[in-house]
Coordinates of C-alpha atoms in Angstrom, one line a residue:
M16 CA 0.0 0.0 0.0
D17 CA 1.2 3.5 -0.8
R18 CA 0.8 5.0 2.7
L19 CA 0.9 8.6 1.5
E20 CA -1.8 7.9 -1.1
A21 CA -4.0 6.3 1.6
D22 CA -3.4 9.2 4.0
R23 CA -4.4 11.7 1.4
M24 CA -7.5 9.7 0.7
F25 CA -8.5 9.6 4.3
V26 CA -8.1 13.4 4.7
S27 CA -10.1 13.9 1.5
V28 CA -13.0 11.7 2.6
I29 CA -13.2 13.3 6.0
E30 CA -13.3 16.8 4.5
A31 CA -15.7 15.9 1.8
G32 CA -18.0 13.9 4.1
S33 CA -18.3 10.8 1.8
F34 CA -16.3 8.3 -0.1
A35 CA -17.8 9.4 -3.4
R36 CA -17.0 13.1 -3.0
G37 CA -13.6 12.4 -1.4
A38 CA -12.7 10.0 -4.3
E39 CA -13.9 12.5 -6.9
R40 CA -11.6 15.2 -5.5
L41 CA -8.6 12.9 -6.0
G42 CA -9.7 11.5 -9.3
V43 CA -10.3 7.9 -8.3
S44 CA -13.4 5.7 -7.8
P45 CA -15.3 5.4 -4.6
G46 CA -14.4 1.7 -4.5
Q47 CA -10.7 2.6 -4.6
A48 CA -11.2 5.1 -1.9
S49 CA -12.9 2.5 0.4
K50 CA -10.1 0.0 -0.3
L51 CA -7.3 2.5 0.5
I52 CA -8.9 3.5 3.8
G53 CA -9.6 -0.1 4.7
K54 CA -5.9 -1.0 4.2
L55 CA -5.0 2.1 6.2
E56 CA -7.2 1.0 9.1
Q57 CA -5.6 -2.5 8.9
D58 CA -2.1 -1.1 8.8
L59 CA -2.8 1.1 11.9
G60 CA -4.8 -1.5 13.7
V61 CA -7.7 0.8 14.6
R62 CA -11.0 1.8 13.1
L63 CA -10.9 5.3 11.7
L64 CA -14.5 5.7 10.4
H65 CA -18.0 4.8 11.5
R66 CA -19.8 3.8 8.3
T67 CA -23.6 3.8 7.8
T68 CA -25.8 3.7 4.8
R69 CA -26.5 7.5 5.1
A70 CA -23.2 9.0 6.4
L71 CA -19.8 8.4 7.8
H72 CA -18.2 9.9 10.8
P73 CA -14.6 9.6 12.2
T74 CA -14.1 7.6 15.3
D75 CA -12.2 9.2 18.2
A76 CA -9.0 7.7 16.9
G77 CA -9.9 8.8 13.3
R78 CA -10.5 12.4 14.5
A79 CA -7.1 12.5 16.3
Y80 CA -5.3 11.0 13.3
Y81 CA -7.0 13.5 11.0
D82 CA -6.0 16.5 13.1
G83 CA -2.4 15.5 13.2
L84 CA -2.2 14.2 9.6
R85 CA -3.7 17.3 8.0
D86 CA -0.9 19.6 9.2
L87 CA 1.7 17.1 8.3
L88 CA 0.4 16.8 4.7
V89 CA 0.3 20.6 4.4
E90 CA 4.0 20.8 5.6
F91 CA 4.9 18.0 3.2
D92 CA 3.2 19.7 0.2
A93 CA 4.9 23.0 1.1
L94 CA 8.3 21.4 1.2
D95 CA 7.6 19.5 -2.0
A96 CA 6.4 22.6 -3.8
A97 CA 9.2 24.8 -2.5
V98 CA 11.8 22.4 -3.9
R99 CA 10.0 22.0 -7.2
N100 CA 9.4 25.8 -7.6
A101 CA 13.0 26.7 -6.8
S102 CA 14.0 25.1 -10.1
Q103 CA 10.9 25.4 -12.2
T104 CA 9.3 28.1 -14.3
A105 CA 5.7 29.0 -13.6
A106 CA 3.7 26.4 -15.4
G107 CA 0.5 24.2 -15.1
R108 CA -3.2 24.8 -14.7
V109 CA -4.7 27.6 -12.6
R110 CA -8.4 27.5 -11.9
A111 CA -10.0 30.9 -11.1
S112 CA -13.5 32.1 -10.3
V113 CA -14.3 35.7 -11.1
P114 CA -17.5 37.8 -11.0
L115 CA -19.4 38.0 -14.3
S116 CA -19.4 41.7 -15.1
F117 CA -16.1 42.6 -13.6
G118 CA -14.5 39.5 -15.1
V119 CA -15.7 40.2 -18.7
S120 CA -15.2 44.0 -18.7
A121 CA -12.1 44.6 -16.5
L122 CA -10.4 41.3 -15.8
T123 CA -10.3 39.5 -19.1
P124 CA -7.9 42.0 -20.8
V125 CA -5.5 41.7 -17.8
L126 CA -5.7 37.9 -18.0
L127 CA -4.9 37.9 -21.7
R128 CA -1.8 40.0 -20.9
F129 CA -0.9 37.5 -18.2
A130 CA -1.4 34.6 -20.6
R131 CA 1.1 36.2 -23.1
A132 CA 3.6 36.8 -20.3
Y133 CA 3.4 33.2 -19.0
P134 CA 2.8 30.9 -22.0
E135 CA 3.3 27.7 -19.9
I136 CA 0.3 28.4 -17.6
L137 CA -3.1 27.1 -18.5
L138 CA -5.8 29.5 -17.4
D139 CA -9.2 27.9 -16.6
V140 CA -11.5 30.8 -15.6
S141 CA -15.1 30.5 -14.5
Y142 CA -17.3 33.6 -14.8
T143 CA -20.0 33.5 -12.1
D144 CA -21.5 35.8 -9.5
R145 CA -22.0 32.7 -7.2
Q146 CA -19.5 32.6 -4.3
V147 CA -17.8 29.3 -5.0
N148 CA -16.2 27.2 -2.3
L149 CA -12.5 27.3 -3.3
V150 CA -11.4 24.2 -1.4
E151 CA -14.4 21.9 -2.1
E152 CA -14.6 22.9 -5.8
G153 CA -10.9 22.9 -6.5
Y154 CA -10.3 26.6 -7.3
D155 CA -6.8 28.1 -6.9
V156 CA -8.0 31.7 -6.8
A157 CA -11.3 33.6 -6.6
V158 CA -11.8 37.4 -7.2
R159 CA -14.6 39.0 -5.2
I160 CA -15.9 42.5 -4.9
G161 CA -17.1 43.9 -1.5
R162 CA -16.2 43.2 2.1
I163 CA -15.1 39.7 2.9
G164 CA -15.8 38.2 6.3
D165 CA -13.1 36.6 8.5
S166 CA -12.5 33.1 7.2
P167 CA -10.1 30.6 8.7
S168 CA -9.8 28.8 5.3
L169 CA -9.1 31.8 3.0
I170 CA -6.4 34.4 2.6
G171 CA -7.2 37.7 0.7
R172 CA -4.9 40.0 -1.3
R173 CA -6.4 43.4 -2.0
L174 CA -6.3 44.3 -5.7
S175 CA -8.1 47.6 -5.9
E176 CA -11.5 49.2 -5.2
T177 CA -14.4 50.5 -7.3
R178 CA -16.8 53.3 -6.8
L179 CA -20.5 52.8 -7.2
L180 CA -22.0 55.3 -9.7
R181 CA -25.6 56.5 -10.1
C182 CA -26.1 57.5 -13.6
A183 CA -28.6 58.3 -16.3
A184 CA -28.6 59.2 -20.0
P185 CA -28.5 62.9 -21.0
H186 CA -31.8 62.6 -22.9
Y187 CA -33.5 61.1 -19.8
L188 CA -32.3 64.0 -17.7
A189 CA -33.6 66.5 -20.3
D190 CA -37.1 65.3 -19.4
H191 CA -36.6 64.7 -15.7
P192 CA -35.2 67.0 -13.0
R193 CA -31.7 66.1 -12.0
P194 CA -31.6 64.6 -8.5
E195 CA -29.7 66.8 -6.1
V196 CA -30.1 64.6 -2.9
P197 CA -30.8 60.8 -2.6
D198 CA -34.4 61.4 -1.6
D199 CA -35.1 63.0 -5.0
L200 CA -34.8 59.4 -6.5
R201 CA -38.3 58.8 -5.2
D202 CA -39.5 60.8 -8.2
H203 CA -37.4 58.8 -10.7
R204 CA -37.6 55.5 -12.5
C205 CA -34.7 53.5 -11.1
I206 CA -33.2 50.4 -12.8
L207 CA -32.7 47.7 -10.2
D208 CA -29.9 45.2 -10.1
T209 CA -31.4 42.2 -8.4
N210 CA -27.9 40.8 -7.8
M211 CA -27.5 43.5 -5.1
A212 CA -28.1 42.4 -1.5
D213 CA -31.1 44.8 -1.3
P214 CA -31.9 46.2 -4.8
F215 CA -34.8 48.3 -3.4
R216 CA -32.6 50.3 -1.0
W217 CA -29.6 52.2 -2.4
K218 CA -26.7 53.2 -0.1
F219 CA -25.3 56.7 0.2
R220 CA -23.0 58.7 2.4
D221 CA -23.9 62.1 3.7
P222 CA -21.1 64.5 2.5
R223 CA -21.5 66.7 5.6
T224 CA -21.3 64.1 8.3
G225 CA -19.8 61.1 6.5
E226 CA -22.6 58.9 7.9
G227 CA -24.1 56.2 5.7
L228 CA -27.8 56.3 4.8
E229 CA -30.2 54.3 2.6
C230 CA -32.8 55.5 0.2
P231 CA -35.8 53.4 -1.0
V232 CA -36.0 53.2 -4.8
T233 CA -38.4 51.5 -7.2
G234 CA -38.7 50.8 -10.9
R235 CA -40.3 48.5 -13.4
L236 CA -37.0 47.3 -15.0
R237 CA -35.1 44.8 -12.9
F238 CA -32.1 42.9 -14.1
A239 CA -29.8 40.4 -12.4
N240 CA -26.8 41.9 -14.2
A241 CA -25.1 45.2 -13.8
E242 CA -24.2 45.5 -17.5
A243 CA -27.9 45.1 -18.5
C244 CA -28.8 47.9 -16.0
L245 CA -26.2 50.2 -17.6
R246 CA -27.5 49.5 -21.1
A247 CA -31.0 50.4 -19.9
A248 CA -29.7 53.6 -18.5
E249 CA -28.0 54.4 -21.8
A250 CA -31.3 53.9 -23.5
G251 CA -33.0 56.5 -21.3
E252 CA -35.0 54.1 -19.2
G253 CA -34.1 55.7 -15.9
V254 CA -31.4 55.9 -13.2
A255 CA -29.0 53.0 -12.7
S256 CA -26.6 52.1 -10.0
V257 CA -23.5 50.5 -11.5
P258 CA -19.8 50.0 -10.6
A259 CA -17.3 52.5 -12.0
F260 CA -15.3 49.8 -13.8
L261 CA -18.4 49.1 -15.9
A262 CA -19.6 52.6 -16.4
M263 CA -16.3 54.4 -17.3
E264 CA -16.5 54.0 -21.0
S265 CA -20.2 55.1 -21.1
V266 CA -19.3 58.2 -19.0
R267 CA -16.4 59.1 -21.2
G268 CA -18.5 58.7 -24.3
G269 CA -21.3 60.8 -22.9
R270 CA -23.8 58.1 -23.0
V271 CA -24.6 58.4 -19.3
T272 CA -24.0 61.2 -16.8
P273 CA -22.9 60.6 -13.2
L274 CA -25.4 61.7 -10.5
L275 CA -25.2 62.4 -6.8
E276 CA -21.4 62.1 -6.9
T277 CA -20.9 63.9 -3.5
W278 CA -23.2 61.3 -2.0
E279 CA -21.4 58.2 -3.2
P280 CA -21.1 55.4 -0.6
E281 CA -17.7 54.0 0.4
A282 CA -15.8 52.4 -2.4
L283 CA -16.1 48.6 -2.7
P284 CA -12.8 46.7 -2.2
I285 CA -11.7 44.1 -4.7
F286 CA -9.9 41.0 -3.4
A287 CA -8.2 37.9 -4.8
L288 CA -8.7 35.0 -2.4
Y289 CA -6.8 31.7 -2.1
P290 CA -7.1 28.8 0.3
Q291 CA -5.4 29.0 3.7
G292 CA -3.0 26.3 4.9
R293 CA -1.8 25.4 1.4
H294 CA 1.6 26.2 0.0
L295 CA 1.1 28.8 -2.7
A296 CA 2.4 27.3 -5.9
R297 CA 4.6 29.4 -8.1
K298 CA 2.0 29.5 -10.9
V299 CA -0.6 30.9 -8.5
R300 CA 1.8 33.4 -6.9
V301 CA 2.8 34.9 -10.2
L302 CA -0.9 35.4 -11.1
L303 CA -1.6 37.1 -7.8
D304 CA 1.4 39.4 -8.2
F305 CA 0.5 40.2 -11.8
L306 CA -3.1 41.2 -10.8
V307 CA -1.9 43.3 -7.9
A308 CA 0.5 45.2 -10.2
E309 CA -2.1 45.6 -13.0
F310 CA -4.8 47.0 -10.7
R311 CA -2.6 49.3 -8.6
V312 CA -3.9 52.2 -10.6
P313 CA -7.0 50.9 -12.3
A314 CA -8.3 52.4 -15.5
W315 CA -11.7 53.4 -14.0
Q316 CA -10.1 55.7 -11.5

């Protein structure tokens, strides 16, 4: 029996919660996973797992073995990767998850420059507004916009930040009074992004006190996509609330006009996240460093 292979399988099964998912993570069959752990239990002389038809749970011995083994495997992988990376160029597959609108409009051109700079790296990028589980779904990096909570399993590197703009087309403003304070939005058709935490309450910051405030808004156009909201604003359908990285070209081209700029809420941070407790492979490190450098002074500023 390959003891290291069996140990890795045991950790994978514990973390995934089943033989099937644990085996899938390591690219083997559930039968092979069960066989490896059975041999591991035989080798150690103790039962590591309680198995039922519905679930499996570690025994006391299994939990203690897992707690010690997990850290040993992390250290082993770190040592292995450090030796390999010392003599290797950045190469291999990097899986990344990025938000849809930001990914397409702002991140893709940067990733293309990265791909040209590192031709031996295979980029596998998923565009989704769903917050993926990096560890369980096998991602190396995820880019997220907004505050991130404390997570013992993730490390974040700040890339940049983006303002949130309220905007409308000039021909819409020709027929409607320009809002001077957030409360004026009650008299306007607002285009609602249903991806927002609360699309019916827009956040602002009082320029006199610095305090945050919320304003109720309504409108008959509701899209689960910021770019669709911007296109509706360009068409004169009302006032939209969109990130600056998306609106910058429309503002420069005169297709929309920024509104209530002195009332803008705090800028939203943009982070690149990667799993905690895992040695950062060279291929991932060079991508993170590249993103930090590219977004130090973002185009939308």
